[in-house]
CSV table of C-alpha atoms and ligand atoms in Angstrom, one decimal:
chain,number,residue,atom,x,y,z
A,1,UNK,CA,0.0,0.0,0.0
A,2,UNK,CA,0.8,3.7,-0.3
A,3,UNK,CA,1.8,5.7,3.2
A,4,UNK,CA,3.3,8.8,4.2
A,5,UNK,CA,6.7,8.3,5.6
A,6,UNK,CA,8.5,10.3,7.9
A,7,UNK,CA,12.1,10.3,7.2
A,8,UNK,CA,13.7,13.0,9.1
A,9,UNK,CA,13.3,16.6,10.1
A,10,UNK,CA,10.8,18.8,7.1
A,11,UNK,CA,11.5,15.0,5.1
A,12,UNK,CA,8.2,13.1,4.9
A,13,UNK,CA,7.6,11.0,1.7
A,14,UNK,CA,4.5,8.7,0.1
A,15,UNK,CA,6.4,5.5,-0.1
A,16,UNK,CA,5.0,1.5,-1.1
A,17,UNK,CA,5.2,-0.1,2.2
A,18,UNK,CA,3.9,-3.9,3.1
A,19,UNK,CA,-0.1,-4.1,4.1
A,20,UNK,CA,-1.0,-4.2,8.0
A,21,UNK,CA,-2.2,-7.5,8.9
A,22,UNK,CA,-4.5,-8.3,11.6
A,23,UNK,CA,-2.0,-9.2,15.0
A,24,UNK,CA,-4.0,-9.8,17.8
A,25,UNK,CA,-7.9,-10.8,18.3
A,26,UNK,CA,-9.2,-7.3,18.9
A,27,UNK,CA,-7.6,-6.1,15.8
A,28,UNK,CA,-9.5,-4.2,12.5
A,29,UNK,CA,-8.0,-3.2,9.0
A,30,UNK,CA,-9.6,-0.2,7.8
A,31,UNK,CA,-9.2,1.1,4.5
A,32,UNK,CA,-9.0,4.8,4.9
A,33,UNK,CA,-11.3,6.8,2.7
A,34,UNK,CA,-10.2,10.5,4.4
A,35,UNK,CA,-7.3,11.3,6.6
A,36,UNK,CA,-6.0,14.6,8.0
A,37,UNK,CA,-2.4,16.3,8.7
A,38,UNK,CA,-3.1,17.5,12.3
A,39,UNK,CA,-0.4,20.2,13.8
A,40,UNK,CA,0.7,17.4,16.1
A,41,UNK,CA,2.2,15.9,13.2
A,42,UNK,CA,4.2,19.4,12.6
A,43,UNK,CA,5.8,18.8,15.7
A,44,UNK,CA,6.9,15.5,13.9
A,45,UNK,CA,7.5,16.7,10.6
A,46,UNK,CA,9.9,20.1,12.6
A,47,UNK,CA,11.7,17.2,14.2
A,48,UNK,CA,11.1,18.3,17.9
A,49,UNK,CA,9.5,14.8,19.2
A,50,UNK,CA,11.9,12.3,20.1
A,51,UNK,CA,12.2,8.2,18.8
A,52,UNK,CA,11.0,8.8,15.6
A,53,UNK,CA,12.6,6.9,13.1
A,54,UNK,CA,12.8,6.6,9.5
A,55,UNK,CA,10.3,5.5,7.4
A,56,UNK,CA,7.8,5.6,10.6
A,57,UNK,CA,4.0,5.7,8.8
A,58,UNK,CA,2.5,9.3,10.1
A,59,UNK,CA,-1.3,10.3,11.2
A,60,UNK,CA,-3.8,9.7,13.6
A,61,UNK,CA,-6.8,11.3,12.0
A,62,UNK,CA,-8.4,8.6,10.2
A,63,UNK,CA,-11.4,7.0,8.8
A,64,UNK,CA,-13.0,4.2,6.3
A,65,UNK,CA,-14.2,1.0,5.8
A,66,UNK,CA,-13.5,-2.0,8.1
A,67,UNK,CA,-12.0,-4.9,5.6
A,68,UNK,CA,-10.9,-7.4,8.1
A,69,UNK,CA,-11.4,-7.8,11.9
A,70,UNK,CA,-9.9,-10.0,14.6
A,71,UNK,CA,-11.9,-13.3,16.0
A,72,UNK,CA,-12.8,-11.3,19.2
A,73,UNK,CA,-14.5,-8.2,17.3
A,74,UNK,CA,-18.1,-8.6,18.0
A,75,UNK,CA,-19.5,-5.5,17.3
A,76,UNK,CA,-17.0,-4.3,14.8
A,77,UNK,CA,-18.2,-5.9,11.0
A,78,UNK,CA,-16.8,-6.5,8.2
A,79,UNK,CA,-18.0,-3.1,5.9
A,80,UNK,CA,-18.9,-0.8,8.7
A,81,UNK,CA,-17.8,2.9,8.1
A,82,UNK,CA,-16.0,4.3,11.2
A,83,UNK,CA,-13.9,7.2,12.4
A,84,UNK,CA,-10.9,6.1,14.4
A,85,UNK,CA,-10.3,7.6,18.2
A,86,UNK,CA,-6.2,8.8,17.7
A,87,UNK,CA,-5.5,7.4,21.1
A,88,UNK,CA,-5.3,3.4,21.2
A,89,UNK,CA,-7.2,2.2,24.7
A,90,UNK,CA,-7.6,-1.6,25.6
A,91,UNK,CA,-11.2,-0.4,27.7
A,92,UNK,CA,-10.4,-2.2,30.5
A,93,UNK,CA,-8.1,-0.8,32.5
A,94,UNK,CA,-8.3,1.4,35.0
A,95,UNK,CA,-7.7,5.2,33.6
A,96,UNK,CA,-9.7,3.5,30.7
A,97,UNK,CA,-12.8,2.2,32.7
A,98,UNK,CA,-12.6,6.4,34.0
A,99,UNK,CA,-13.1,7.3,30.6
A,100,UNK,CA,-9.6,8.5,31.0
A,101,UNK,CA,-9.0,7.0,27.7
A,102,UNK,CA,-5.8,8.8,26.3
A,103,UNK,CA,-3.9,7.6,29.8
A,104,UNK,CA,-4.8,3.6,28.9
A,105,UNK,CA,-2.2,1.9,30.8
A,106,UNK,CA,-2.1,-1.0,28.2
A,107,UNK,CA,-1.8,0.0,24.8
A,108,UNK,CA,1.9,1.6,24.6
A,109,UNK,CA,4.3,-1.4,24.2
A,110,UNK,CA,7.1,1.1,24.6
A,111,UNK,CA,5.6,2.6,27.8
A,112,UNK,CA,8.9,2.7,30.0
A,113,UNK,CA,10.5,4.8,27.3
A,114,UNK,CA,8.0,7.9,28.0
A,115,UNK,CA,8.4,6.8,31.6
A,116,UNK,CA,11.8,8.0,31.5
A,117,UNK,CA,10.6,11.3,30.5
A,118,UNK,CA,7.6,11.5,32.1
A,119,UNK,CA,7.5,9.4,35.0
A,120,UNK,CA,4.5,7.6,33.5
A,121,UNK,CA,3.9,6.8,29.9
A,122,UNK,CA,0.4,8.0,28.2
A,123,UNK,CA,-1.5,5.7,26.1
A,124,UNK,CA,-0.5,4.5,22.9
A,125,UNK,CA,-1.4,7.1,19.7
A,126,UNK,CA,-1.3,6.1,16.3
A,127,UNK,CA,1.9,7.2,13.8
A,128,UNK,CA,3.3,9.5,17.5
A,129,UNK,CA,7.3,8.3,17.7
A,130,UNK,CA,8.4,4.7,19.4
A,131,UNK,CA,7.9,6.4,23.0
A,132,UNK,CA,4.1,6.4,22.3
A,133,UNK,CA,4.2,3.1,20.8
A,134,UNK,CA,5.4,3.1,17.4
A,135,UNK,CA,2.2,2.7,15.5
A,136,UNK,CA,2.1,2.9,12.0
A,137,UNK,CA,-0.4,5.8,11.4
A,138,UNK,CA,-3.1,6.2,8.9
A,139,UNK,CA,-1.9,8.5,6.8
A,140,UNK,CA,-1.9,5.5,4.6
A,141,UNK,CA,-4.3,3.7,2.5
A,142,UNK,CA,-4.9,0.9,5.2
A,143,UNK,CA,-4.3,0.8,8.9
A,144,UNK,CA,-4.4,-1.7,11.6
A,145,UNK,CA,-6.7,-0.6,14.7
A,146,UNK,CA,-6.0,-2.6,18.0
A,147,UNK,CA,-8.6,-2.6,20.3
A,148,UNK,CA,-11.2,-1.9,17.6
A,149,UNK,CA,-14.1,-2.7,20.0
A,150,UNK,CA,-13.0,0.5,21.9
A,151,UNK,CA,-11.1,2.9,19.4
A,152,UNK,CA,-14.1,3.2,16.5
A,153,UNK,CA,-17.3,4.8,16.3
A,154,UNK,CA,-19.6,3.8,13.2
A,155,UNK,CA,-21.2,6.3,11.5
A,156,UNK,CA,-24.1,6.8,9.3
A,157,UNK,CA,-24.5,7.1,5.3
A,158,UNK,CA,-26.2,10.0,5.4
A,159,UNK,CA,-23.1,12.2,7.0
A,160,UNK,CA,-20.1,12.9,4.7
A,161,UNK,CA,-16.5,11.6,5.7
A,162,UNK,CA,-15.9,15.8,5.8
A,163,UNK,CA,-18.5,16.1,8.4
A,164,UNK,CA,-17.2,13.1,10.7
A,165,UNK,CA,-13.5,13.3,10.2
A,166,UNK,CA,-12.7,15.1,13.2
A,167,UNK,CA,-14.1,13.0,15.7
A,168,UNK,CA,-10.7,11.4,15.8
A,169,UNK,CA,-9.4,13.4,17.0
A,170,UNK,CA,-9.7,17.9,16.9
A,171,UNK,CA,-13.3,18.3,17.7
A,172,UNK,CA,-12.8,16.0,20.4
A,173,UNK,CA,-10.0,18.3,21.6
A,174,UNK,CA,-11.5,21.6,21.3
A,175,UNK,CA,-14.7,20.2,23.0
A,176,UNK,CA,-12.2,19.0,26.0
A,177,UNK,CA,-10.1,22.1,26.1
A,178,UNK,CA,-13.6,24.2,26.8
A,179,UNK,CA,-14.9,21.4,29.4
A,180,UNK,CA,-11.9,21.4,31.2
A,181,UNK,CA,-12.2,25.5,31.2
A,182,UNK,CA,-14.9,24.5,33.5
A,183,UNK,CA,-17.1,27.4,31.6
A,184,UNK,CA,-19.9,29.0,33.5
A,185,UNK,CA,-22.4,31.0,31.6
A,186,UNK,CA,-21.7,34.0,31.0
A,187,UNK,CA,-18.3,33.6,30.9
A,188,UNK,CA,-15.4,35.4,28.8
A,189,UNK,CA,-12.7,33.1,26.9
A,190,UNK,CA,-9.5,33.4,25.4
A,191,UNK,CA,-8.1,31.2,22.9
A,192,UNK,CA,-4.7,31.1,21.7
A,193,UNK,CA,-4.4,29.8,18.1
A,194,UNK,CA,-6.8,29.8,15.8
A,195,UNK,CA,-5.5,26.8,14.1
A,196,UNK,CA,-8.0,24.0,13.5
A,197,UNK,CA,-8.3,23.1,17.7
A,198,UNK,CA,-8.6,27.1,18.4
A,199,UNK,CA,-11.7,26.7,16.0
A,200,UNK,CA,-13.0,24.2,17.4
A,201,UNK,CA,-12.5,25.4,21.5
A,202,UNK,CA,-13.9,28.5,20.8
A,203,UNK,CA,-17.0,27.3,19.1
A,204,UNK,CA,-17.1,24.3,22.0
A,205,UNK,CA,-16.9,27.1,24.5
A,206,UNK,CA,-20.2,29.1,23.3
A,207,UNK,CA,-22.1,25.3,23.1
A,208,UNK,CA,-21.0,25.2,26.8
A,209,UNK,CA,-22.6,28.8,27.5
A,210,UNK,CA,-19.7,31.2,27.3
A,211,UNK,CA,-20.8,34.8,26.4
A,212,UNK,CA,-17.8,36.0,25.1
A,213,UNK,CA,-14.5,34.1,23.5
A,214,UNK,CA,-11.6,36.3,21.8
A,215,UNK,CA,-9.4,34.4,20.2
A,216,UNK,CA,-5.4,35.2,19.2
A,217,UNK,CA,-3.7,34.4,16.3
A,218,UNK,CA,-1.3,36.7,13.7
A,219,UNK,CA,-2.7,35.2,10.6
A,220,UNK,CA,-5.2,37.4,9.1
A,221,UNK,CA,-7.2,34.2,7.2
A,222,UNK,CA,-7.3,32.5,10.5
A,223,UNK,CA,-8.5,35.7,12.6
A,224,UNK,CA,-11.2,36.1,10.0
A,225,UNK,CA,-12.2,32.2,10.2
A,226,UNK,CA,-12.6,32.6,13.8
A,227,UNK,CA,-14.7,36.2,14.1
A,228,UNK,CA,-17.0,34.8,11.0
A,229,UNK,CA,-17.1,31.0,11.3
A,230,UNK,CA,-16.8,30.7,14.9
A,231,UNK,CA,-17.6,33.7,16.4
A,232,UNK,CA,-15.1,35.3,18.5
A,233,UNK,CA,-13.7,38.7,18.7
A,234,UNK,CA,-10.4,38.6,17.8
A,235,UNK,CA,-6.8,40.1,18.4
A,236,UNK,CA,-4.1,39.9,16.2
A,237,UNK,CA,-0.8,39.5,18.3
A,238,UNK,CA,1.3,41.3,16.5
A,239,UNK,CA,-0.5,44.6,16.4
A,240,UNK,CA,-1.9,44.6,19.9
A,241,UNK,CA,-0.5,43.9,23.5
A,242,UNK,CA,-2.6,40.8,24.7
A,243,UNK,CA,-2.4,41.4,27.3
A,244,UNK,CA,-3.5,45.0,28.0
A,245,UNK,CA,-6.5,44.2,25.6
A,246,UNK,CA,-8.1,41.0,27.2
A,247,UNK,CA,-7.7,42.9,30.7
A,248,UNK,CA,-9.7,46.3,28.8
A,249,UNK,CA,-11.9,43.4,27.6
A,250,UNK,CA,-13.3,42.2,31.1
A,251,UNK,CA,-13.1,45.1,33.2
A,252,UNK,CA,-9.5,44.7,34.6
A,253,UNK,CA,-10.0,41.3,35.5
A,254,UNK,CA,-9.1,39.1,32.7
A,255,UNK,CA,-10.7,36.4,31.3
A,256,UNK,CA,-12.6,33.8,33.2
A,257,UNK,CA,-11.3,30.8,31.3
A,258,UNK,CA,-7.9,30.9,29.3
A,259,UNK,CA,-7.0,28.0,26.5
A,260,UNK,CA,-4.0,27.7,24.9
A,261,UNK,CA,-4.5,25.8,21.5
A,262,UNK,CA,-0.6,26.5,20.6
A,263,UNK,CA,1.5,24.3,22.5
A,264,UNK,CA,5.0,24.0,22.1
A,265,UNK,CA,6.2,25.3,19.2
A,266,UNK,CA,4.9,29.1,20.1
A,267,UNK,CA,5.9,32.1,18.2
A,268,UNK,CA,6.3,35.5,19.5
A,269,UNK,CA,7.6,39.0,18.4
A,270,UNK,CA,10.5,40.1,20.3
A,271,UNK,CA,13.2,38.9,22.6
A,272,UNK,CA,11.0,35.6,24.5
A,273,UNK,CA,11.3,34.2,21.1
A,274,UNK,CA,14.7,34.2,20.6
A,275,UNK,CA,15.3,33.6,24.1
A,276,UNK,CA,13.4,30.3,23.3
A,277,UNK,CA,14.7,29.4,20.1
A,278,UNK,CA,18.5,29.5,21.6
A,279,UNK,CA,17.4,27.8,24.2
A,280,UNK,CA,15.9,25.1,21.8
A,281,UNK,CA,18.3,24.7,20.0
A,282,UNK,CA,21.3,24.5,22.7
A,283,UNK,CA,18.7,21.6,24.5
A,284,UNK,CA,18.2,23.2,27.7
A,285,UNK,CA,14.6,23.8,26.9
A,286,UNK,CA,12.5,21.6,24.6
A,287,UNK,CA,9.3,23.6,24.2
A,288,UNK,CA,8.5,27.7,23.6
A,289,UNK,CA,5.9,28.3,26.1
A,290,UNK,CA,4.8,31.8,25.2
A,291,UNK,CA,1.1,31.4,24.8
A,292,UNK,CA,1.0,29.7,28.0
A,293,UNK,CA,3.0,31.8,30.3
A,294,UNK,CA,0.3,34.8,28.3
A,295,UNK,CA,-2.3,32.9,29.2
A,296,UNK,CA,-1.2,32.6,32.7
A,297,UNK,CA,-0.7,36.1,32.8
A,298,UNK,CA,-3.6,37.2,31.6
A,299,UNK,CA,-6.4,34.6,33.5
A,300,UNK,CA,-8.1,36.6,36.1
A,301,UNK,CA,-7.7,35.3,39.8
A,302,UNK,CA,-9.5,31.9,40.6
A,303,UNK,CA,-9.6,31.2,36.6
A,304,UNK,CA,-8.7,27.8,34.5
A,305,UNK,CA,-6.3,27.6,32.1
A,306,UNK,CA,-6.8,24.9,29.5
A,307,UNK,CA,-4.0,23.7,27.9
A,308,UNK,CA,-5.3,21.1,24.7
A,309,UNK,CA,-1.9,22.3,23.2
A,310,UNK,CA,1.1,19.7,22.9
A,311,UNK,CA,4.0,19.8,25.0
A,312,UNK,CA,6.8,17.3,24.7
A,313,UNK,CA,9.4,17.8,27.5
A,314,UNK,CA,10.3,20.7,29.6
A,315,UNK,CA,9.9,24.4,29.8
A,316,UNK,CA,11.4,27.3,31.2
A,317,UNK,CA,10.6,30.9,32.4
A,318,UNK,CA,7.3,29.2,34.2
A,319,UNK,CA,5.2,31.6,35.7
A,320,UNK,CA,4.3,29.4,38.6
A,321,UNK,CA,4.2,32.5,41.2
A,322,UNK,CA,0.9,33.9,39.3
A,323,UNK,CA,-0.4,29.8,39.4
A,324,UNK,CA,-0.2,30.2,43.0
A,325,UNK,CA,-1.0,33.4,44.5
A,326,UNK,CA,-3.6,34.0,41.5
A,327,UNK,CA,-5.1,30.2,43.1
A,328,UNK,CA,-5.2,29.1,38.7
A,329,UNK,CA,-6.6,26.1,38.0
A,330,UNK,CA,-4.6,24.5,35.1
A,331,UNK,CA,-6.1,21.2,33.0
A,332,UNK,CA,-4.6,19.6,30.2
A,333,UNK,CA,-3.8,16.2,28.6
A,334,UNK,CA,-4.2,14.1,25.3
A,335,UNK,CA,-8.2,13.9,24.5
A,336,UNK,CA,-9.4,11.1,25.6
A,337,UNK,CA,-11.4,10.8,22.4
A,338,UNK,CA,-13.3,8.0,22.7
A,339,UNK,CA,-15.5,9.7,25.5
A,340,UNK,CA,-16.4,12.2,23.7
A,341,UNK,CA,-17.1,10.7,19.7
A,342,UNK,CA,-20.8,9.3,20.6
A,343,UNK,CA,-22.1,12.9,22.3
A,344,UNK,CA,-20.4,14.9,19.3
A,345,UNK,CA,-21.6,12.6,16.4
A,346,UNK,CA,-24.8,13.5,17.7
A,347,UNK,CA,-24.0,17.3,18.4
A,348,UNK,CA,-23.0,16.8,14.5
A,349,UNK,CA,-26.3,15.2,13.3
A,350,UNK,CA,-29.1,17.8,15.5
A,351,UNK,CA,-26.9,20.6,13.4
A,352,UNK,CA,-25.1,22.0,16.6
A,353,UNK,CA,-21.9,22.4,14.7
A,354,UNK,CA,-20.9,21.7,11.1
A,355,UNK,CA,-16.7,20.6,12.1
A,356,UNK,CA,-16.5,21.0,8.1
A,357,UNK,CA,-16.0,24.7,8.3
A,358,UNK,CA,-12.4,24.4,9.0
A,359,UNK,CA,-11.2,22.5,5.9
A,360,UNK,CA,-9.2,24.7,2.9
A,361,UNK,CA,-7.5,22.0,1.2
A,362,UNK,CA,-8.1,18.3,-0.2
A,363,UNK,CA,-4.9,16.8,-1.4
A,364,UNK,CA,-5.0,13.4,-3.0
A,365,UNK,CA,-2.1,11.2,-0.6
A,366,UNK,CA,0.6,11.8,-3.1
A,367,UNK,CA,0.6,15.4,-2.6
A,368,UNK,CA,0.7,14.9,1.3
A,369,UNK,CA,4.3,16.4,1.1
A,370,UNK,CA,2.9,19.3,0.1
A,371,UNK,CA,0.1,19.1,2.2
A,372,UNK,CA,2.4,19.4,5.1
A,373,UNK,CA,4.6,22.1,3.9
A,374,UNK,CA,1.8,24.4,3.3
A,375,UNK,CA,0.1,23.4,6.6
A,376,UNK,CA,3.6,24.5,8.3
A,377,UNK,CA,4.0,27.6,6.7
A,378,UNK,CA,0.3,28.9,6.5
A,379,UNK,CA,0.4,29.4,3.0
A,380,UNK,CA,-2.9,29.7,0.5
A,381,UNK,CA,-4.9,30.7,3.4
A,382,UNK,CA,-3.7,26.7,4.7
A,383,UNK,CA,-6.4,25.9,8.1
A,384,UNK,CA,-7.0,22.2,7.5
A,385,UNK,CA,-5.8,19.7,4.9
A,386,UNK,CA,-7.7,16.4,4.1
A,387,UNK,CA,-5.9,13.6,2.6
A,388,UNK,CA,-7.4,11.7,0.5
A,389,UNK,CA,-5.7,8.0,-0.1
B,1,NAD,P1,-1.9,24.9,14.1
B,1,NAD,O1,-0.5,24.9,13.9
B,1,NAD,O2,-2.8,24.9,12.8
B,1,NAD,O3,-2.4,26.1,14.9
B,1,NAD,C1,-1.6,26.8,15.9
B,1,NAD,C2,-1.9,28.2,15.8
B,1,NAD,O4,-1.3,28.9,16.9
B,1,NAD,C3,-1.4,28.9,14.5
B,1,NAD,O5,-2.4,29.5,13.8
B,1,NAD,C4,-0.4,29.9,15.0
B,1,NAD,O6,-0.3,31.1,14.2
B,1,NAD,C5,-0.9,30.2,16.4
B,1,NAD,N1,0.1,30.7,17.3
B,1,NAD,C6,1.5,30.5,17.4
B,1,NAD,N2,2.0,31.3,18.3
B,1,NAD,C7,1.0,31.9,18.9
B,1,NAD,C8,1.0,32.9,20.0
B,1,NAD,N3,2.1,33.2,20.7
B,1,NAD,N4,-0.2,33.4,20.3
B,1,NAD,C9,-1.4,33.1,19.7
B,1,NAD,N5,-1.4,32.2,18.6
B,1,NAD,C10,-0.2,31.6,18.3
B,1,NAD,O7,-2.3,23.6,15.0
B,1,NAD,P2,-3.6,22.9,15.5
B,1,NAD,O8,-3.9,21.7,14.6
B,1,NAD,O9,-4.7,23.9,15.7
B,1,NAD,O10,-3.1,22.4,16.9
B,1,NAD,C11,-2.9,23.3,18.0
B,1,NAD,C12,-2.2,22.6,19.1
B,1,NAD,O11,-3.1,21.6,19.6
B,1,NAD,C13,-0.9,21.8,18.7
B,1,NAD,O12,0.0,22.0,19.8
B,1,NAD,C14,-1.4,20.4,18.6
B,1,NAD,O13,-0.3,19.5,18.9
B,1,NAD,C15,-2.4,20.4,19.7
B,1,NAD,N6,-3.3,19.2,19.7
B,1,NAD,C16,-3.5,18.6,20.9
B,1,NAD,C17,-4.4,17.5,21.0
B,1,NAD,C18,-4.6,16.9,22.3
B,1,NAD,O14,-5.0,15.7,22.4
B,1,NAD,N7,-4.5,17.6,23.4
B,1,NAD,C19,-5.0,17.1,19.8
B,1,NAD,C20,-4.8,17.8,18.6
B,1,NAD,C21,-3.9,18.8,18.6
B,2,ZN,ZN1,-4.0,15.4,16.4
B,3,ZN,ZN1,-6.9,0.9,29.0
């Protein structure tokens, strides 16, 4: 079959690579009919996550048709269209039988390896490096799905793949990141990012009742996506102090809830950014933090800050002194996706939110070079590419 490949740092190729076969009795094959480039994968394809290695298959937002399926699949069929949850979760033990899905204690084969940098390894996550498992990813015409039973959600005829895509994975996670904002009505939210999980956080946040969401960006398409697709007021970074204007915003308070839907690979005008480049790049600091410490910074007293973006190892400059004395609540993790596809599939069927709003580009696989280059760069008004295999 045909797969995207990552090879090395900005080197990702569509290579012929042997077909999955099924491996153990809860296993499916899906042949994927629609995959997307997610900006997790940039942090792959800019070469900051480590035990990758070459020719490792990429993606983990994914759907199609089930072709084959383990002895012990009972309510997974042979021809069933499903969306694949991006984190792989046995069901069955404990952080899984919480619904803590994307902490499944099971799935990651390589789990003492993300133990070493984290004390305790996450759950397995499709085409994510040899420390979350060293899945091949479904970037891909086919994949293999362990744990089928728990990781797929079928979904009906009448809905486009556009329309379910994203309940692999970013609707999910912009759903999560305004939950664990803990939103009370009449609330005003920040968003940093208005990538494809700011979308999707800020319109989460007004389904869960907040009044008021301004979202952050620098990229003129993307600030203009979320004032008339999602509905925020917006600021654009680069011509405005953030902080001064979310404060005028809410009466010299800040904002209630605060979400940062950058993660690590920040950018920021000015000295903090080279400050954390060098740093980068000498190793003594493996993320750039700046939309975090801002939101930090900027979350009134006794707020949340949500924090659906990706971090991979350690931080500096950390503004724990405004945590503390401000009494912040901070929430974060991987989306634990499978708790959330069922209630958004139907959020997506009653016409609650159309996720399809986000997508600019449909690429047929070969061009998933491309795909990710313009995705990195924000070129051609980039938000969202779907792949199509
Ligand atoms: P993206 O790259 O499309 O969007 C990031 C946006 O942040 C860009 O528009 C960029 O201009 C903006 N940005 C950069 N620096 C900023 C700053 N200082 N202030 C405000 N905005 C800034 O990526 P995406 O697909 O939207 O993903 C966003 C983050 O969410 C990534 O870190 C990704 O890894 C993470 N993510 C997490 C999960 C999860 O399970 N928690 C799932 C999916 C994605
Ligand atoms: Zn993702
Ligand atoms: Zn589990």
């Amino acid at each position: 079959m045909k797969a995207l490949c990552w090879f090395d740092k900005h080197d990702v190729r569509v290579e012929q690579v042997p077909d999955p076969e099924i491996r153990n009795p809860r296993d499916a094959i899906v042949r994927i009919t629609s995959t997307a480039i997610c900006g997790s994968d940039l942090h792959l394809y800019n070469g900051l996550i480590p035990t990758m290695q070459a020719g490792d298959i990429l993606g983990h937002e994914f759907m199609g048709e089930v072709v084959e399926t383990g002895p012990a699949l009972t309510n997974v069929r042979v021809g069933d269209r499903v969306v694949v949850a991006f984190p792989i979760s046995c069901g069955g033990c404990f952080f899984c039988k919480s619904e803590m899905f994307s902490l499944c204690e099971n799935s990651n084969p390589n789990a003492w390896m993300a133990a070493k940098l984290m004390g305790q390894s996450p759950a397995g996550i499709f085409g994510y490096s040899h420390m979350l498992g060293g899945f091949a990813g479904g970037q891909a015409q086919y994949a293999r799905v362990p744990y089928a039973d728990i990781g797929t959600i079928k979904v009906p005829e009448r809905l486009s793949d556009e329309q379910v895509l994203f309940l692999s994975d970013i609707l999910p996670t912009g759903y999560m990141a305004a939950e664990q904002g803990n939103i009370q009505r009449g609330d005003t939210v920040a968003v940093w990012g208005c990538g494809p999980v700011g979308q999707f956080s800020i319109a989460s946040a007004y389904m869960l009742g907040a009044e008021r969401v301004i979202a952050i960006d620098r990229f003129p398409y993307r600030l203009e996506m979320a004032r008339e697709r999602a509905g925020a007021d917006t600021i654009d970074y680069e011509e405005t102090d953030v902080y001064s204007a979310l404060l005028e915003a809410t009466g010299g308070r800040g904002p209630d809830v605060c979400i940062d839907a950058v993660g690590a690979e920040a950018h920021a005008p000015g000295v903090m950014h080279a400050y954390d480049r060098v740093k980068q790049a000498m190793m003594l600091e493996s993320d750039r933090p700046y939309a975090l410490r801002q939101a930090i910074l900027a979350c009134r007293p006794g707020g949340t800050v949500s924090v659906p973006g990706v971090y991979g190892g350690f931080i500096d400059k950390f503004p724990m002194g405004a945590v503390m004395n401000k009494a912040l609540t901070i929430r974060t993790g991987q989306t634990h996706v499978q708790r959330y596809m069922r209630p958004l599939l139907e959020r997506i069927e009653r016409g609650d939110i159309d996720p399809t709003f986000i997508i600019t580009h449909r690429l047929p696989l070969d061009d998933a070079p491309r795909g990710y280059e313009m995705f990195l760069n924000k070129q051609n008004g980039c938000e969202k590419v779907v792949l199509k295999p």
